[in-house]
PDB file of C-alpha atoms in Angstrom:
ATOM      1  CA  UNK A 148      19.495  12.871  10.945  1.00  0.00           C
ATOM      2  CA  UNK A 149      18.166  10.566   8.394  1.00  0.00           C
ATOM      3  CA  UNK A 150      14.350  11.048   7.825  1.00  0.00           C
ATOM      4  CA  UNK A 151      12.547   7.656   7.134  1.00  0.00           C
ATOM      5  CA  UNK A 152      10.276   6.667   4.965  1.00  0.00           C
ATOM      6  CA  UNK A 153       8.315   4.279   7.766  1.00  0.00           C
ATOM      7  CA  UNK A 154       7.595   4.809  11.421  1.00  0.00           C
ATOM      8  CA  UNK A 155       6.274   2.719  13.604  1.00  0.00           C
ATOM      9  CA  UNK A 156       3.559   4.226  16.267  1.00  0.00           C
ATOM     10  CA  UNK A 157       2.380   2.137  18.644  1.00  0.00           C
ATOM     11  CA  UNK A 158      -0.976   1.721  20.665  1.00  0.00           C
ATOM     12  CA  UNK A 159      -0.425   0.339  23.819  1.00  0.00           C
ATOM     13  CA  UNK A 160      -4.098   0.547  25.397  1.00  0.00           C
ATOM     14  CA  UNK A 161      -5.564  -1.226  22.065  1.00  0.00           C
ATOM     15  CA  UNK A 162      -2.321  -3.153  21.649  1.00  0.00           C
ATOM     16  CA  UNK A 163      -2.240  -2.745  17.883  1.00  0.00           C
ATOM     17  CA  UNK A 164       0.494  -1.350  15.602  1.00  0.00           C
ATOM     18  CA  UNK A 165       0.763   0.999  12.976  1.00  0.00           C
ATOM     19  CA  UNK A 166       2.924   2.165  10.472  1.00  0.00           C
ATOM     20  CA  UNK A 167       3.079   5.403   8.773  1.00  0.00           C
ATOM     21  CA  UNK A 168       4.105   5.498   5.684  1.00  0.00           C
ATOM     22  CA  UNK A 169       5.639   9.554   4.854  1.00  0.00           C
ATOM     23  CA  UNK A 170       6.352   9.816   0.895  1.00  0.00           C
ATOM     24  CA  UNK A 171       3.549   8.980  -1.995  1.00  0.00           C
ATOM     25  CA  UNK A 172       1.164   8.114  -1.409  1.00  0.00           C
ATOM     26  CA  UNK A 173       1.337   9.149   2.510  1.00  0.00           C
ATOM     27  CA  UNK A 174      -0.690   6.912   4.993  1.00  0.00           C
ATOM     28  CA  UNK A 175      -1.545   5.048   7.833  1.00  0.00           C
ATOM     29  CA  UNK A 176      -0.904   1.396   7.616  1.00  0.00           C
ATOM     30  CA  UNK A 177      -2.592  -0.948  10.815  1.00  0.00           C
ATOM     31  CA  UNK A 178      -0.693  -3.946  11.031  1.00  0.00           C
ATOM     32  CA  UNK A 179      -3.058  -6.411  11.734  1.00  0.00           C
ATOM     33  CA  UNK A 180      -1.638  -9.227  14.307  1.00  0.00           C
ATOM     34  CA  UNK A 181      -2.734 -12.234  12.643  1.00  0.00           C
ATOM     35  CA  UNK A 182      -1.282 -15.542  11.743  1.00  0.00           C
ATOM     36  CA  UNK A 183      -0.102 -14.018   8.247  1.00  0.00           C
ATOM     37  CA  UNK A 184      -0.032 -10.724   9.502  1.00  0.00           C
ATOM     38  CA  UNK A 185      -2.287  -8.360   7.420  1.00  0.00           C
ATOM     39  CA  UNK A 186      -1.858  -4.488   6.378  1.00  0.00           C
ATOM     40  CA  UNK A 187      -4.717  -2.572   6.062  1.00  0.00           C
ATOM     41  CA  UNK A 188      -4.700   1.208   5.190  1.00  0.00           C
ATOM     42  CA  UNK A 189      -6.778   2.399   7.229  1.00  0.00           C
ATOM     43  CA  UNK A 190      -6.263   6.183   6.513  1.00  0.00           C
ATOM     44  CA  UNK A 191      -4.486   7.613   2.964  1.00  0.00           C
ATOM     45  CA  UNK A 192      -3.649  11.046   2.658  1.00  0.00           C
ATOM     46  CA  UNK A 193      -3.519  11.623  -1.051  1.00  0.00           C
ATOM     47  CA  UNK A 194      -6.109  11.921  -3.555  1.00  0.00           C
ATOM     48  CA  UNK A 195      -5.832   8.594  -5.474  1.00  0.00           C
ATOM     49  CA  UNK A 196      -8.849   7.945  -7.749  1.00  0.00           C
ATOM     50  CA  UNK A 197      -8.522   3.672  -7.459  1.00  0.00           C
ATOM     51  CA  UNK A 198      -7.836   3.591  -3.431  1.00  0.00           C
ATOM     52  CA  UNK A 199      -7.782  -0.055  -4.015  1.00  0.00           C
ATOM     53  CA  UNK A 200      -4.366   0.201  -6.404  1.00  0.00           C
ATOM     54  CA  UNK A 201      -2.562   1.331  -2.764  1.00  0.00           C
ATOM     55  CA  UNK A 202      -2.031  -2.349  -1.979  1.00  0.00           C
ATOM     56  CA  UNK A 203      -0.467  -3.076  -5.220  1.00  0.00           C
ATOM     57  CA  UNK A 204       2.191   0.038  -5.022  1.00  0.00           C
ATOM     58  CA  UNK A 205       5.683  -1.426  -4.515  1.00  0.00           C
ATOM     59  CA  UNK A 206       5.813   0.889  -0.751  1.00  0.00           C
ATOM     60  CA  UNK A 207       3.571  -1.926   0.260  1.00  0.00           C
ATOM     61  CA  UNK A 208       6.383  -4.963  -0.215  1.00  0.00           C
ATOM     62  CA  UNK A 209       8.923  -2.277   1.638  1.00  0.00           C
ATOM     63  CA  UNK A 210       6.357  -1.964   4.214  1.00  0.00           C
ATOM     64  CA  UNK A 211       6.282  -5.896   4.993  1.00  0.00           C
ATOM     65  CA  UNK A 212      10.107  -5.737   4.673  1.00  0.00           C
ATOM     66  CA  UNK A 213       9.852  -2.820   7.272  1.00  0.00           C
ATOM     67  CA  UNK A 214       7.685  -4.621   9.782  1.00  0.00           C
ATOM     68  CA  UNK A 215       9.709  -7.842   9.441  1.00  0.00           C
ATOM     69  CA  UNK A 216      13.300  -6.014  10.415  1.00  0.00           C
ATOM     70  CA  UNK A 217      11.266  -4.094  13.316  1.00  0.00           C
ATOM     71  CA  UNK A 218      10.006  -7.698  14.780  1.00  0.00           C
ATOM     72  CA  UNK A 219      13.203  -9.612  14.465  1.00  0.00           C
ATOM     73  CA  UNK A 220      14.494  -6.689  16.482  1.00  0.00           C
ATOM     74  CA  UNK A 221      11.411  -5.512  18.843  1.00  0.00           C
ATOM     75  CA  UNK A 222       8.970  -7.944  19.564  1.00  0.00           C
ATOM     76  CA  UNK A 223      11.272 -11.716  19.170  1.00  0.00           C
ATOM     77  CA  UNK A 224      10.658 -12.568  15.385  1.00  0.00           C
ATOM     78  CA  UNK A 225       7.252 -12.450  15.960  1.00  0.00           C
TER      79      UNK A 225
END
């Protein structure tokens, strides 16, 4: 079995989606639904001294790329 680098974890009572991100740095990524939709790390679990250079990592494009492939097929293109 292939071990990804994303998963997707859903919250269907707040209806909000999330992805985790599993190799460095490891964290929680909310998937804001708006019109773009926005990430937003909302927890990071690694010691990074600029928590602000997350954003800028190249995980973050893969993450989009990630979230795009999992709406085409999930949720309509949406």
């Amino acid at each position: 079995m292939k071990i990804t680098k994303f998963l997707i974890a859903v919250d269907p009572e707040e209806n909000e989606l999330y992805i985790l991100h599993r190799e460095f740095p490891s964290c929680l990524i909310w998937v804001k639904q708006e019109i773009p939709v926005r990430f937003i790390i909302l927890d990071l679990y690694e010691d990074i001294e600029d928590e602000n250079s997350v954003l800028t990592m190249p995980f973050v494009e893969e993450a989009k790329v990630f979230y795009q492939n999992y709406a085409v097929k999930n949720l309509g293109g949406n």
